[in-house]
């Protein structure tokens, strides 16, 4: 009897481990936030000279523009990331496509509708035929043929939203607003989900892609959609369509590019909320308050794949993680708040610095960082492991700076302030601050600091506590000293 019980227990344990191992594989979770499943660069990278980057060239489509950064740049190849910026005009439709790498999309301006298509998930938006004659005509057909239209859930996005797109998931988006929407796409080509070479590849399901990004910018490539590689006869047979329609799918004579104009607009199935419902919904847009580990169901799945949230706003001031009324705010978006990031193995941070405010010097512990400036300007310095300055310059709106892992960075906003978004190559990216509350200096004993820098114990104490309880965003030095003087005078009185 004991032997049977022992065998049952052993079998149960093995089954449990096998199941949870499979779940971990599906969701691509690393065993620790200190580790990452990313592949390192296949080349030796020195990062001796960083530079502010802007799009190298742009490709015009019928209803928008795609701007490419230089994929041959060593910084992109060494960090394993690819950047594209798109401008989609009103009534512009970015045609369905998928990419070989997980992608985070940040909406810089405008609004629209996105439609990620998750494989195996049902078409939950359905419209039935309403006329009785039509309904009777479809009585003998399958349930799916009784619908006038059906499709997967669509998601409305607006300025400040992060949209998450896993590798290989087809998606499209449409501008139903009155102004162009601008979005930056950051793909992690070194991610374990990409088993091709570390280069961004867009697979078009419709239309054609003009001037596809290459490692040599002087080479122009024209990429057709995936149906173009199949014969017309086989397409016609497998899809049950005429050869004429099959040729239309191939889009061989379609000059519109990847962003096309839909003059009449799109007739989509989407629920409408009353004004009273909208008022209730708006304030509720917030992160999950419970820790991520507590959200997991009994079956180990963090969220139902088909119902997973793919959009989260990062610009909302009410969602800031740290806030200094004299310096600015910092908002972190990681897998604890946005579980789909566990699949993408990426995260993001939005920083808003006020006039002349500073950011505590820090380094990224477990990720590379791609900083894109959305407003204003900032003075930035980056230092490598040899104590050499590898970047010392100004970042302005629309520029991008790649900050390699472990490199120390210091930022100061200029007179007009500065706002930027940083994309990280880890779902739970961590930084180590040098100064301020919860920093390296604050954690060191006074005597260690005094001995290390050959300063007095009093100077060591000042070095530790000069910034008081400020964390992350620092008040400009002159303003901070004035505030300290006022605070000291109030205490003495």
Coordinates of N, CA, C and O in Angstrom, one line a residue, residues 26 153 155 190 207 223 267 278-279 304 487:
X26 N 5.2 28.4 -22.7 CA 4.2 29.2 -23.5 C 4.4 30.7 -23.3 O 4.4 31.5 -24.2
X153 N -12.0 40.7 -31.2 CA -12.1 42.0 -30.4 C -11.2 43.1 -31.0 O -10.0 42.8 -31.4
X155 N -9.5 47.1 -30.4 CA -9.1 47.9 -29.2 C -8.9 49.3 -29.7 O -8.2 49.6 -30.7
X190 N 16.5 40.3 -30.7 CA 17.3 39.3 -29.9 C 16.5 38.5 -29.0 O 17.0 37.6 -28.3
X207 N -1.4 43.9 -49.5 CA -0.7 45.0 -50.1 C 0.8 44.7 -50.3 O 1.1 43.5 -50.4
X223 N 8.9 44.5 -51.2 CA 8.5 43.3 -50.6 C 7.0 43.1 -50.9 O 6.2 44.0 -50.6
X267 N -16.5 49.8 -41.6 CA -17.7 49.4 -40.9 C -17.3 48.2 -40.0 O -17.2 47.1 -40.4
X278 N -19.4 56.2 -20.1 CA -18.0 56.7 -20.4 C -17.5 57.4 -19.1 O -16.3 57.3 -18.8
X279 N -18.3 58.1 -18.4 CA -17.9 58.8 -17.2 C -17.4 57.8 -16.2 O -16.5 58.1 -15.4
X304 N -6.2 34.8 -19.3 CA -6.6 34.0 -20.4 C -6.1 34.7 -21.7 O -6.2 35.9 -21.9
X487 N 13.0 75.5 4.7 CA 12.6 74.5 5.6 C 13.4 74.6 6.9 O 12.8 74.4 8.0

